Amino acid sequence: MDDGSSCPTDSAGLLPLIAGSPTAEGLEEKLRRVREENRRLASTLGAILAGRPDLRALARAPASAVTAAWAPSGSASNAAREEAAGVTVEPRPKVRTVCARAEPADTDANLGVKDGYQWRKYGQKVTRDNPHPRSYFRCAFAPSCPVKKKVQRDAEDRSKLVATYEGEHNHAKSPEREFVGNESTGYARSQPCSVSINPSGRTIRLEDMTNHGSGSRLDLETIQREVVTPEFQNLLLDKMVNSLKNDADFMHALTNAVAERILENFPARLS
DNA sequence: CGGTTTTGACCTGCGC
DNA sequence: GCGCAGGTCAAAACCG
């Protein structure tokens, strides 16, 4: 996976296609708008490549609550701002805790698949302050995906589950994913860039966009030409929206953010 | 038979 | 340095 510093989707890589004709009147204004759009597209695309759509860059909203729900620390929101501005930042492991109500039929074995991702259990431990064992899960894409998850029942309320996530997925969720690996087992290997975009009847994979100059792949110039078309941008938007709609974590964070907003606006009525 | 889960052993960090 | 607790490893068991 690319670290983002050499991401070919940044605006500098896309602009030469458009900026090359100095003759047309009003082209500067058009160029300025396209440049702006490119910058936005590049930041959201970068977020997808990182496996976690950047909510701030997408929404352009002052949704501090969304970021807070994802990563409680203040530094994380700074990182999001920096990423949205196209600044390369050191990847920091994000840790967040999610509470959920456990179904009666839930067993520790199936706790790992409820969030739409595939997990593999690698350990279990009884901790000091909780009689219920804590289960340790790794993303099924490991080692290419570094995400880990700890799941433990609440010490006091057995029906409450506490899941702690570390890191960010660098791939789509399991049901949406295009398996390039072993489909029979549902266990794909090392396909972190699984978003496929098809603006003109032909599939462009994000991994194509990150591999320069290899003979059988689409060349960078062709890809760049496709990327700036409205069809591509609409499709990319669709992809992102669908991805977010199906992301339980995102919907959870969004719900929290909306609830927080409501509480902020109507504190007197609800208290 | 291959992939996944279980579980005891081992490693590591931290406080005393 | 020692003990404790959390986290990880890896061999064996299990399962489809």
PDB file of C-alpha atoms (C1' of nucleotides) in Angstrom:
ATOM      1  CA  MET A   1       0.000   0.000   0.000  1.00  0.00           C
ATOM      2  CA  ASP A   2       1.216   3.396  -0.844  1.00  0.00           C
ATOM      3  CA  ASP A   3       1.974   5.653   2.078  1.00  0.00           C
ATOM      4  CA  GLY A   4       0.214   8.510   0.333  1.00  0.00           C
ATOM      5  CA  SER A   5       3.288  10.646  -0.105  1.00  0.00           C
ATOM      6  CA  SER A   6       3.639   9.478  -3.666  1.00  0.00           C
ATOM      7  CA  CYS A   7      -0.055   9.201  -4.354  1.00  0.00           C
ATOM      8  CA  PRO A   8      -0.622   9.720  -8.078  1.00  0.00           C
ATOM      9  CA  THR A   9      -4.092  11.054  -7.445  1.00  0.00           C
ATOM     10  CA  ASP A  10      -2.965  14.330  -5.947  1.00  0.00           C
ATOM     11  CA  SER A  11      -3.858  17.436  -7.852  1.00  0.00           C
ATOM     12  CA  ALA A  12      -0.369  17.933  -9.225  1.00  0.00           C
ATOM     13  CA  GLY A  13      -0.650  14.613 -10.980  1.00  0.00           C
ATOM     14  CA  LEU A  14      -4.036  15.333 -12.565  1.00  0.00           C
ATOM     15  CA  LEU A  15      -3.711  18.931 -13.567  1.00  0.00           C
ATOM     16  CA  PRO A  16      -1.278  18.797 -16.482  1.00  0.00           C
ATOM     17  CA  LEU A  17      -4.057  17.258 -18.557  1.00  0.00           C
ATOM     18  CA  ILE A  18      -6.188  20.352 -18.223  1.00  0.00           C
ATOM     19  CA  ALA A  19      -3.653  23.104 -17.772  1.00  0.00           C
ATOM     20  CA  GLY A  20      -1.980  22.672 -21.104  1.00  0.00           C
ATOM     21  CA  SER A  21      -4.093  25.003 -23.318  1.00  0.00           C
ATOM     22  CA  PRO A  22      -3.393  28.683 -22.649  1.00  0.00           C
ATOM     23  CA  THR A  23      -5.427  29.922 -25.628  1.00  0.00           C
ATOM     24  CA  ALA A  24      -9.063  29.670 -24.556  1.00  0.00           C
ATOM     25  CA  GLU A  25     -10.719  32.618 -22.830  1.00  0.00           C
ATOM     26  CA  GLY A  26     -12.068  32.033 -19.363  1.00  0.00           C
ATOM     27  CA  LEU A  27     -10.032  28.903 -19.100  1.00  0.00           C
ATOM     28  CA  GLU A  28      -8.343  30.216 -16.015  1.00  0.00           C
ATOM     29  CA  GLU A  29     -11.603  30.371 -14.145  1.00  0.00           C
ATOM     30  CA  LYS A  30     -12.482  26.893 -15.299  1.00  0.00           C
ATOM     31  CA  LEU A  31      -9.037  25.717 -14.362  1.00  0.00           C
ATOM     32  CA  ARG A  32      -9.390  27.198 -10.928  1.00  0.00           C
ATOM     33  CA  ARG A  33     -12.650  25.330 -10.374  1.00  0.00           C
ATOM     34  CA  VAL A  34     -11.286  22.081 -11.707  1.00  0.00           C
ATOM     35  CA  ARG A  35      -8.237  22.502  -9.522  1.00  0.00           C
ATOM     36  CA  GLU A  36     -10.472  22.984  -6.512  1.00  0.00           C
ATOM     37  CA  GLU A  37     -12.473  19.912  -7.441  1.00  0.00           C
ATOM     38  CA  ASN A  38      -9.322  17.919  -8.007  1.00  0.00           C
ATOM     39  CA  ARG A  39      -8.049  18.851  -4.604  1.00  0.00           C
ATOM     40  CA  ARG A  40     -11.278  17.667  -2.981  1.00  0.00           C
ATOM     41  CA  LEU A  41     -11.328  14.499  -5.047  1.00  0.00           C
ATOM     42  CA  ALA A  42      -7.721  13.761  -4.244  1.00  0.00           C
ATOM     43  CA  SER A  43      -8.256  14.101  -0.524  1.00  0.00           C
ATOM     44  CA  THR A  44     -11.305  11.834  -0.501  1.00  0.00           C
ATOM     45  CA  LEU A  45      -9.603   9.336  -2.745  1.00  0.00           C
ATOM     46  CA  GLY A  46      -6.615   9.364  -0.457  1.00  0.00           C
ATOM     47  CA  ALA A  47      -8.926   8.615   2.425  1.00  0.00           C
ATOM     48  CA  ILE A  48     -10.413   5.667   0.582  1.00  0.00           C
ATOM     49  CA  LEU A  49      -6.963   4.363  -0.183  1.00  0.00           C
ATOM     50  CA  ALA A  50      -6.245   4.572   3.505  1.00  0.00           C
ATOM     51  CA  GLY A  51      -9.247   2.329   4.052  1.00  0.00           C
ATOM     52  CA  ARG A  52     -11.251   4.840   6.029  1.00  0.00           C
ATOM     53  CA  PRO A  53     -13.135   7.597   4.303  1.00  0.00           C
ATOM     54  CA  ASP A  54     -12.259  10.856   5.888  1.00  0.00           C
ATOM     55  CA  LEU A  55     -15.543  12.163   7.146  1.00  0.00           C
ATOM     56  CA  ARG A  56     -14.365  15.733   7.409  1.00  0.00           C
ATOM     57  CA  ALA A  57     -12.882  15.918   3.959  1.00  0.00           C
ATOM     58  CA  LEU A  58     -16.052  14.477   2.498  1.00  0.00           C
ATOM     59  CA  ALA A  59     -18.626  16.504   4.291  1.00  0.00           C
ATOM     60  CA  ARG A  60     -16.713  19.766   4.602  1.00  0.00           C
ATOM     61  CA  ALA A  61     -18.762  20.184   7.735  1.00  0.00           C
ATOM     62  CA  PRO A  62     -17.737  21.353  11.208  1.00  0.00           C
ATOM     63  CA  ALA A  63     -18.563  17.904  12.424  1.00  0.00           C
ATOM     64  CA  SER A  64     -16.265  17.820  15.398  1.00  0.00           C
ATOM     65  CA  ALA A  65     -18.558  15.264  16.954  1.00  0.00           C
ATOM     66  CA  VAL A  66     -17.984  12.816  14.128  1.00  0.00           C
ATOM     67  CA  THR A  67     -14.239  12.934  14.526  1.00  0.00           C
ATOM     68  CA  ALA A  68     -14.558  12.802  18.265  1.00  0.00           C
ATOM     69  CA  ALA A  69     -16.617   9.646  18.039  1.00  0.00           C
ATOM     70  CA  TRP A  70     -14.028   8.046  15.834  1.00  0.00           C
ATOM     71  CA  ALA A  71     -10.967   9.112  17.769  1.00  0.00           C
ATOM     72  CA  PRO A  72     -11.395  10.802  21.106  1.00  0.00           C
ATOM     73  CA  SER A  73      -7.963  12.416  21.112  1.00  0.00           C
ATOM     74  CA  GLY A  74      -7.522  15.953  19.854  1.00  0.00           C
ATOM     75  CA  SER A  75      -4.552  15.060  17.729  1.00  0.00           C
ATOM     76  CA  ALA A  76      -6.720  12.891  15.519  1.00  0.00           C
ATOM     77  CA  SER A  77      -8.851  15.812  14.438  1.00  0.00           C
ATOM     78  CA  ASN A  78      -5.716  17.754  13.609  1.00  0.00           C
ATOM     79  CA  ALA A  79      -4.564  14.836  11.527  1.00  0.00           C
ATOM     80  CA  ALA A  80      -7.871  14.793   9.693  1.00  0.00           C
ATOM     81  CA  ARG A  81      -7.549  18.487   8.972  1.00  0.00           C
ATOM     82  CA  GLU A  82      -4.023  18.032   7.724  1.00  0.00           C
ATOM     83  CA  GLU A  83      -5.031  15.124   5.522  1.00  0.00           C
ATOM     84  CA  ALA A  84      -7.934  17.100   4.119  1.00  0.00           C
ATOM     85  CA  ALA A  85      -5.496  19.852   3.219  1.00  0.00           C
ATOM     86  CA  GLY A  86      -3.374  17.355   1.333  1.00  0.00           C
ATOM     87  CA  VAL A  87      -0.582  17.345   3.869  1.00  0.00           C
ATOM     88  CA  THR A  88       1.082  14.015   4.442  1.00  0.00           C
ATOM     89  CA  VAL A  89       0.959  13.029   8.084  1.00  0.00           C
ATOM     90  CA  GLU A  90       2.472  10.164   9.999  1.00  0.00           C
ATOM     91  CA  PRO A  91      -0.046   7.342  10.287  1.00  0.00           C
ATOM     92  CA  ARG A  92      -1.081   7.041  13.888  1.00  0.00           C
ATOM     93  CA  PRO A  93      -2.916   4.039  15.261  1.00  0.00           C
ATOM     94  CA  LYS A  94      -6.451   5.068  16.075  1.00  0.00           C
ATOM     95  CA  VAL A  95      -8.103   3.530  19.080  1.00  0.00           C
ATOM     96  CA  ARG A  96     -11.781   3.784  19.724  1.00  0.00           C
ATOM     97  CA  THR A  97     -14.296   2.006  21.879  1.00  0.00           C
ATOM     98  CA  VAL A  98     -17.726   0.939  20.714  1.00  0.00           C
ATOM     99  CA  CYS A  99     -20.512  -0.341  22.928  1.00  0.00           C
ATOM    100  CA  ALA A 100     -23.251  -2.591  21.598  1.00  0.00           C
ATOM    101  CA  ARG A 101     -26.158  -4.589  22.914  1.00  0.00           C
ATOM    102  CA  ALA A 102     -25.492  -8.320  22.731  1.00  0.00           C
ATOM    103  CA  GLU A 103     -28.093 -10.658  21.302  1.00  0.00           C
ATOM    104  CA  PRO A 104     -28.961 -13.610  23.540  1.00  0.00           C
ATOM    105  CA  ALA A 105     -27.632 -15.953  20.864  1.00  0.00           C
ATOM    106  CA  ASP A 106     -24.323 -14.169  20.672  1.00  0.00           C
ATOM    107  CA  THR A 107     -21.311 -16.178  21.499  1.00  0.00           C
ATOM    108  CA  ASP A 108     -17.810 -14.929  21.806  1.00  0.00           C
ATOM    109  CA  ALA A 109     -16.987 -16.736  18.594  1.00  0.00           C
ATOM    110  CA  ASN A 110     -19.308 -14.696  16.417  1.00  0.00           C
ATOM    111  CA  LEU A 111     -18.746 -11.326  18.018  1.00  0.00           C
ATOM    112  CA  GLY A 112     -16.102 -10.624  15.474  1.00  0.00           C
ATOM    113  CA  VAL A 113     -18.258 -10.392  12.372  1.00  0.00           C
ATOM    114  CA  LYS A 114     -21.044  -8.078  13.405  1.00  0.00           C
ATOM    115  CA  ASP A 115     -19.530  -4.885  12.071  1.00  0.00           C
ATOM    116  CA  GLY A 116     -19.322  -5.972   8.472  1.00  0.00           C
ATOM    117  CA  TYR A 117     -15.669  -6.877   8.471  1.00  0.00           C
ATOM    118  CA  GLN A 118     -14.173 -10.332   8.704  1.00  0.00           C
ATOM    119  CA  TRP A 119     -12.170 -11.039  11.827  1.00  0.00           C
ATOM    120  CA  ARG A 120      -9.971 -13.860  12.950  1.00  0.00           C
ATOM    121  CA  LYS A 121      -9.711 -14.623  16.602  1.00  0.00           C
ATOM    122  CA  TYR A 122      -6.164 -15.040  17.794  1.00  0.00           C
ATOM    123  CA  GLY A 123      -6.483 -15.044  21.522  1.00  0.00           C
ATOM    124  CA  GLN A 124      -8.666 -14.939  24.578  1.00  0.00           C
ATOM    125  CA  LYS A 125      -7.849 -13.794  28.061  1.00  0.00           C
ATOM    126  CA  VAL A 126      -9.638 -13.365  31.337  1.00  0.00           C
ATOM    127  CA  THR A 127      -8.749  -9.965  32.682  1.00  0.00           C
ATOM    128  CA  ARG A 128      -8.483  -8.899  36.261  1.00  0.00           C
ATOM    129  CA  ASP A 129     -11.375  -6.471  36.424  1.00  0.00           C
ATOM    130  CA  ASN A 130     -13.848  -8.479  34.385  1.00  0.00           C
ATOM    131  CA  PRO A 131     -14.995 -12.082  34.879  1.00  0.00           C
ATOM    132  CA  HIS A 132     -15.924 -12.361  31.205  1.00  0.00           C
ATOM    133  CA  PRO A 133     -13.074 -13.339  28.893  1.00  0.00           C
ATOM    134  CA  ARG A 134     -11.721 -10.773  26.485  1.00  0.00           C
ATOM    135  CA  SER A 135     -11.395 -11.959  22.891  1.00  0.00           C
ATOM    136  CA  TYR A 136      -8.702 -10.671  20.571  1.00  0.00           C
ATOM    137  CA  PHE A 137      -9.411 -10.400  16.858  1.00  0.00           C
ATOM    138  CA  ARG A 138      -7.283  -9.491  13.881  1.00  0.00           C
ATOM    139  CA  CYS A 139      -8.703  -8.394  10.560  1.00  0.00           C
ATOM    140  CA  ALA A 140      -8.926 -11.355   8.185  1.00  0.00           C
ATOM    141  CA  PHE A 141      -6.800  -9.312   5.762  1.00  0.00           C
ATOM    142  CA  ALA A 142      -3.879  -9.346   8.161  1.00  0.00           C
ATOM    143  CA  PRO A 143      -1.014  -8.744   7.771  1.00  0.00           C
ATOM    144  CA  SER A 144      -1.896  -6.338   4.977  1.00  0.00           C
ATOM    145  CA  CYS A 145      -4.596  -4.820   7.183  1.00  0.00           C
ATOM    146  CA  PRO A 146      -3.273  -3.936  10.635  1.00  0.00           C
ATOM    147  CA  VAL A 147      -6.610  -3.507  12.386  1.00  0.00           C
ATOM    148  CA  LYS A 148      -7.181  -5.291  15.678  1.00  0.00           C
ATOM    149  CA  LYS A 149     -10.240  -5.550  17.812  1.00  0.00           C
ATOM    150  CA  LYS A 150     -10.856  -6.547  21.422  1.00  0.00           C
ATOM    151  CA  VAL A 151     -14.302  -7.653  22.482  1.00  0.00           C
ATOM    152  CA  GLN A 152     -15.437  -8.147  26.041  1.00  0.00           C
ATOM    153  CA  ARG A 153     -18.758  -8.224  27.812  1.00  0.00           C
ATOM    154  CA  ASP A 154     -19.371  -5.482  30.302  1.00  0.00           C
ATOM    155  CA  ALA A 155     -18.488  -6.585  33.811  1.00  0.00           C
ATOM    156  CA  GLU A 156     -21.755  -5.304  35.260  1.00  0.00           C
ATOM    157  CA  ASP A 157     -24.146  -5.544  32.351  1.00  0.00           C
ATOM    158  CA  ARG A 158     -23.635  -8.892  30.612  1.00  0.00           C
ATOM    159  CA  SER A 159     -25.828  -7.876  27.706  1.00  0.00           C
ATOM    160  CA  LYS A 160     -23.523  -5.011  26.865  1.00  0.00           C
ATOM    161  CA  LEU A 161     -20.541  -5.589  24.609  1.00  0.00           C
ATOM    162  CA  VAL A 162     -17.500  -3.395  24.576  1.00  0.00           C
ATOM    163  CA  ALA A 163     -15.384  -3.539  21.427  1.00  0.00           C
ATOM    164  CA  THR A 164     -12.111  -1.677  21.162  1.00  0.00           C
ATOM    165  CA  TYR A 165     -10.756  -1.063  17.683  1.00  0.00           C
ATOM    166  CA  GLU A 166      -7.133  -0.260  16.940  1.00  0.00           C
ATOM    167  CA  GLY A 167      -6.072   1.071  13.571  1.00  0.00           C
ATOM    168  CA  GLU A 168      -7.946   1.551  10.338  1.00  0.00           C
ATOM    169  CA  HIS A 169      -9.002  -0.878   7.648  1.00  0.00           C
ATOM    170  CA  ASN A 170      -7.287  -0.389   4.318  1.00  0.00           C
ATOM    171  CA  HIS A 171      -9.952  -2.263   2.360  1.00  0.00           C
ATOM    172  CA  ALA A 172     -13.690  -2.330   1.862  1.00  0.00           C
ATOM    173  CA  LYS A 173     -16.070  -4.350   3.973  1.00  0.00           C
ATOM    174  CA  SER A 174     -16.411  -8.049   3.339  1.00  0.00           C
ATOM    175  CA  PRO A 175     -19.822  -8.199   1.588  1.00  0.00           C
ATOM    176  CA  GLU A 176     -18.885  -5.368  -0.777  1.00  0.00           C
ATOM    177  CA  ARG A 177     -15.410  -6.565  -1.436  1.00  0.00           C
ATOM    178  CA  GLU A 178     -14.372  -7.968  -4.750  1.00  0.00           C
ATOM    179  CA  PHE A 179     -12.500 -11.096  -3.934  1.00  0.00           C
ATOM    180  CA  VAL A 180      -9.433 -11.599  -6.011  1.00  0.00           C
ATOM    181  CA  GLY A 181      -8.113 -14.288  -3.738  1.00  0.00           C
ATOM    182  CA  ASN A 182      -9.772 -17.478  -2.702  1.00  0.00           C
ATOM    183  CA  GLU A 183     -13.486 -16.941  -3.089  1.00  0.00           C
ATOM    184  CA  SER A 184     -14.477 -20.346  -1.826  1.00  0.00           C
ATOM    185  CA  THR A 185     -13.195 -19.547   1.616  1.00  0.00           C
ATOM    186  CA  GLY A 186     -14.034 -15.875   1.491  1.00  0.00           C
ATOM    187  CA  TYR A 187     -10.477 -15.274   2.409  1.00  0.00           C
ATOM    188  CA  ALA A 188      -8.721 -12.932   0.057  1.00  0.00           C
ATOM    189  CA  ARG A 189      -5.059 -12.179   0.361  1.00  0.00           C
ATOM    190  CA  SER A 190      -3.429  -8.793   0.094  1.00  0.00           C
ATOM    191  CA  GLN A 191      -5.959  -6.881  -1.961  1.00  0.00           C
ATOM    192  CA  PRO A 192      -6.152  -3.672  -0.007  1.00  0.00           C
ATOM    193  CA  CYS A 193      -7.232  -1.500  -2.945  1.00  0.00           C
ATOM    194  CA  SER A 194     -10.476  -3.178  -3.831  1.00  0.00           C
ATOM    195  CA  VAL A 195     -12.580  -0.238  -4.968  1.00  0.00           C
ATOM    196  CA  SER A 196     -13.371  -0.573  -8.631  1.00  0.00           C
ATOM    197  CA  ILE A 197     -14.636   2.310 -10.660  1.00  0.00           C
ATOM    198  CA  ASN A 198     -16.101   1.872 -14.102  1.00  0.00           C
ATOM    199  CA  PRO A 199     -16.860   5.167 -15.828  1.00  0.00           C
ATOM    200  CA  SER A 200     -16.773   3.994 -19.421  1.00  0.00           C
ATOM    201  CA  GLY A 201     -17.539   0.328 -19.481  1.00  0.00           C
ATOM    202  CA  ARG A 202     -14.003  -0.478 -18.418  1.00  0.00           C
ATOM    203  CA  THR A 203     -12.819  -1.079 -14.913  1.00  0.00           C
ATOM    204  CA  ILE A 204     -10.164   1.113 -13.400  1.00  0.00           C
ATOM    205  CA  ARG A 205      -8.854  -0.241 -10.169  1.00  0.00           C
ATOM    206  CA  LEU A 206      -7.245   1.954  -7.581  1.00  0.00           C
ATOM    207  CA  GLU A 207      -4.269  -0.343  -7.625  1.00  0.00           C
ATOM    208  CA  ASP A 208      -3.862   0.491 -11.315  1.00  0.00           C
ATOM    209  CA  MET A 209      -3.609   4.090 -10.296  1.00  0.00           C
ATOM    210  CA  THR A 210      -0.881   3.371  -7.810  1.00  0.00           C
ATOM    211  CA  ASN A 211       1.279   1.341 -10.154  1.00  0.00           C
ATOM    212  CA  HIS A 212       3.157   3.448 -12.621  1.00  0.00           C
ATOM    213  CA  GLY A 213       4.653   2.244 -15.838  1.00  0.00           C
ATOM    214  CA  SER A 214       4.031  -1.470 -15.665  1.00  0.00           C
ATOM    215  CA  GLY A 215       3.422  -2.765 -19.163  1.00  0.00           C
ATOM    216  CA  SER A 216       0.103  -4.589 -18.891  1.00  0.00           C
ATOM    217  CA  ARG A 217      -1.538  -1.992 -16.696  1.00  0.00           C
ATOM    218  CA  LEU A 218      -3.346   1.112 -17.826  1.00  0.00           C
ATOM    219  CA  ASP A 219      -0.834   3.854 -18.238  1.00  0.00           C
ATOM    220  CA  LEU A 220      -1.024   6.789 -15.899  1.00  0.00           C
ATOM    221  CA  GLU A 221      -1.990   9.281 -18.590  1.00  0.00           C
ATOM    222  CA  THR A 222      -5.024   7.239 -19.628  1.00  0.00           C
ATOM    223  CA  ILE A 223      -6.114   6.917 -16.041  1.00  0.00           C
ATOM    224  CA  GLN A 224      -5.723  10.644 -15.441  1.00  0.00           C
ATOM    225  CA  ARG A 225      -7.851  11.385 -18.508  1.00  0.00           C
ATOM    226  CA  GLU A 226     -10.587   9.148 -17.111  1.00  0.00           C
ATOM    227  CA  VAL A 227     -10.316  10.572 -13.632  1.00  0.00           C
ATOM    228  CA  VAL A 228     -11.195  14.138 -14.659  1.00  0.00           C
ATOM    229  CA  THR A 229     -14.401  13.166 -16.471  1.00  0.00           C
ATOM    230  CA  PRO A 230     -17.731  14.037 -14.790  1.00  0.00           C
ATOM    231  CA  GLU A 231     -18.813  10.407 -15.198  1.00  0.00           C
ATOM    232  CA  PHE A 232     -15.857   9.224 -13.207  1.00  0.00           C
ATOM    233  CA  GLN A 233     -16.381  11.810 -10.516  1.00  0.00           C
ATOM    234  CA  ASN A 234     -20.076  10.936 -10.223  1.00  0.00           C
ATOM    235  CA  LEU A 235     -19.205   7.289 -10.003  1.00  0.00           C
ATOM    236  CA  LEU A 236     -16.557   7.929  -7.405  1.00  0.00           C
ATOM    237  CA  LEU A 237     -19.080   9.908  -5.407  1.00  0.00           C
ATOM    238  CA  ASP A 238     -21.575   7.044  -5.667  1.00  0.00           C
ATOM    239  CA  LYS A 239     -18.945   4.626  -4.500  1.00  0.00           C
ATOM    240  CA  MET A 240     -18.062   6.759  -1.535  1.00  0.00           C
ATOM    241  CA  VAL A 241     -21.673   7.312  -0.549  1.00  0.00           C
ATOM    242  CA  ASN A 242     -22.439   3.599  -0.786  1.00  0.00           C
ATOM    243  CA  SER A 243     -19.325   2.764   1.148  1.00  0.00           C
ATOM    244  CA  LEU A 244     -20.296   5.153   3.914  1.00  0.00           C
ATOM    245  CA  LYS A 245     -23.923   4.016   3.961  1.00  0.00           C
ATOM    246  CA  ASN A 246     -22.818   0.449   4.536  1.00  0.00           C
ATOM    247  CA  ASP A 247     -20.222   1.351   7.118  1.00  0.00           C
ATOM    248  CA  ALA A 248     -21.699   0.541  10.512  1.00  0.00           C
ATOM    249  CA  ASP A 249     -18.958   2.515  12.240  1.00  0.00           C
ATOM    250  CA  PHE A 250     -19.655   5.577  10.175  1.00  0.00           C
ATOM    251  CA  MET A 251     -23.411   5.345  10.695  1.00  0.00           C
ATOM    252  CA  HIS A 252     -22.839   4.945  14.408  1.00  0.00           C
ATOM    253  CA  ALA A 253     -20.597   8.009  14.513  1.00  0.00           C
ATOM    254  CA  LEU A 254     -23.057   9.942  12.357  1.00  0.00           C
ATOM    255  CA  THR A 255     -25.939   9.056  14.653  1.00  0.00           C
ATOM    256  CA  ASN A 256     -23.934  10.220  17.634  1.00  0.00           C
ATOM    257  CA  ALA A 257     -23.017  13.445  15.882  1.00  0.00           C
ATOM    258  CA  VAL A 258     -26.610  14.200  14.917  1.00  0.00           C
ATOM    259  CA  ALA A 259     -27.811  13.406  18.420  1.00  0.00           C
ATOM    260  CA  GLU A 260     -25.153  15.685  19.838  1.00  0.00           C
ATOM    261  CA  ARG A 261     -26.185  18.467  17.472  1.00  0.00           C
ATOM    262  CA  ILE A 262     -29.815  18.099  18.525  1.00  0.00           C
ATOM    263  CA  LEU A 263     -28.847  18.232  22.168  1.00  0.00           C
ATOM    264  CA  GLU A 264     -26.726  21.322  21.521  1.00  0.00           C
ATOM    265  CA  ASN A 265     -29.596  23.127  19.798  1.00  0.00           C
ATOM    266  CA  PHE A 266     -32.343  22.166  22.195  1.00  0.00           C
ATOM    267  CA  PRO A 267     -30.687  21.735  25.559  1.00  0.00           C
ATOM    268  CA  ALA A 268     -33.455  23.418  27.555  1.00  0.00           C
ATOM    269  CA  ARG A 269     -36.310  21.388  26.074  1.00  0.00           C
ATOM    270  CA  LEU A 270     -34.673  18.045  26.662  1.00  0.00           C
ATOM    271  CA  SER A 271     -33.341  18.623  30.134  1.00  0.00           C
TER     272      SER A 271
ATOM    273  C1'  DC B   1      -7.669 -31.408   3.849  1.00  0.00           C
ATOM    274  C1'  DG B   2      -7.259 -26.655   4.591  1.00  0.00           C
ATOM    275  C1'  DG B   3      -8.850 -22.908   7.258  1.00  0.00           C
ATOM    276  C1'  DT B   4     -10.410 -21.379  11.818  1.00  0.00           C
ATOM    277  C1'  DT B   5     -10.777 -21.496  16.763  1.00  0.00           C
ATOM    278  C1'  DT B   6      -9.150 -22.756  21.247  1.00  0.00           C
ATOM    279  C1'  DT B   7      -6.067 -22.465  24.919  1.00  0.00           C
ATOM    280  C1'  DG B   8      -1.835 -22.887  27.563  1.00  0.00           C
ATOM    281  C1'  DA B   9       2.681 -20.932  27.234  1.00  0.00           C
ATOM    282  C1'  DC B  10       5.444 -17.211  26.447  1.00  0.00           C
ATOM    283  C1'  DC B  11       6.699 -12.266  25.953  1.00  0.00           C
ATOM    284  C1'  DT B  12       6.625  -7.497  27.317  1.00  0.00           C
ATOM    285  C1'  DG B  13       5.682  -3.388  29.834  1.00  0.00           C
ATOM    286  C1'  DC B  14       4.881  -1.309  34.127  1.00  0.00           C
ATOM    287  C1'  DG B  15       4.652  -0.429  39.051  1.00  0.00           C
ATOM    288  C1'  DC B  16       6.710  -1.308  43.347  1.00  0.00           C
TER     289       DC B  16
ATOM    290  C1'  DG C   1      14.854  -7.414  40.245  1.00  0.00           C
ATOM    291  C1'  DC C   2      10.356  -9.271  40.928  1.00  0.00           C
ATOM    292  C1'  DG C   3       5.616  -9.985  40.281  1.00  0.00           C
ATOM    293  C1'  DC C   4       1.538  -8.973  37.910  1.00  0.00           C
ATOM    294  C1'  DA C   5      -1.451  -8.194  34.057  1.00  0.00           C
ATOM    295  C1'  DG C   6      -2.279  -7.588  29.277  1.00  0.00           C
ATOM    296  C1'  DG C   7      -1.195  -9.095  24.768  1.00  0.00           C
ATOM    297  C1'  DT C   8       0.541 -12.503  21.394  1.00  0.00           C
ATOM    298  C1'  DC C   9       2.110 -16.961  19.694  1.00  0.00           C
ATOM    299  C1'  DA C  10       1.584 -21.484  18.132  1.00  0.00           C
ATOM    300  C1'  DA C  11       0.314 -26.337  18.495  1.00  0.00           C
ATOM    301  C1'  DA C  12      -3.673 -29.024  18.797  1.00  0.00           C
ATOM    302  C1'  DA C  13      -8.471 -29.556  18.161  1.00  0.00           C
ATOM    303  C1'  DC C  14     -12.340 -28.611  15.555  1.00  0.00           C
ATOM    304  C1'  DC C  15     -15.214 -27.926  11.503  1.00  0.00           C
ATOM    305  C1'  DG C  16     -17.102 -27.726   6.813  1.00  0.00           C
TER     306       DG C  16
END
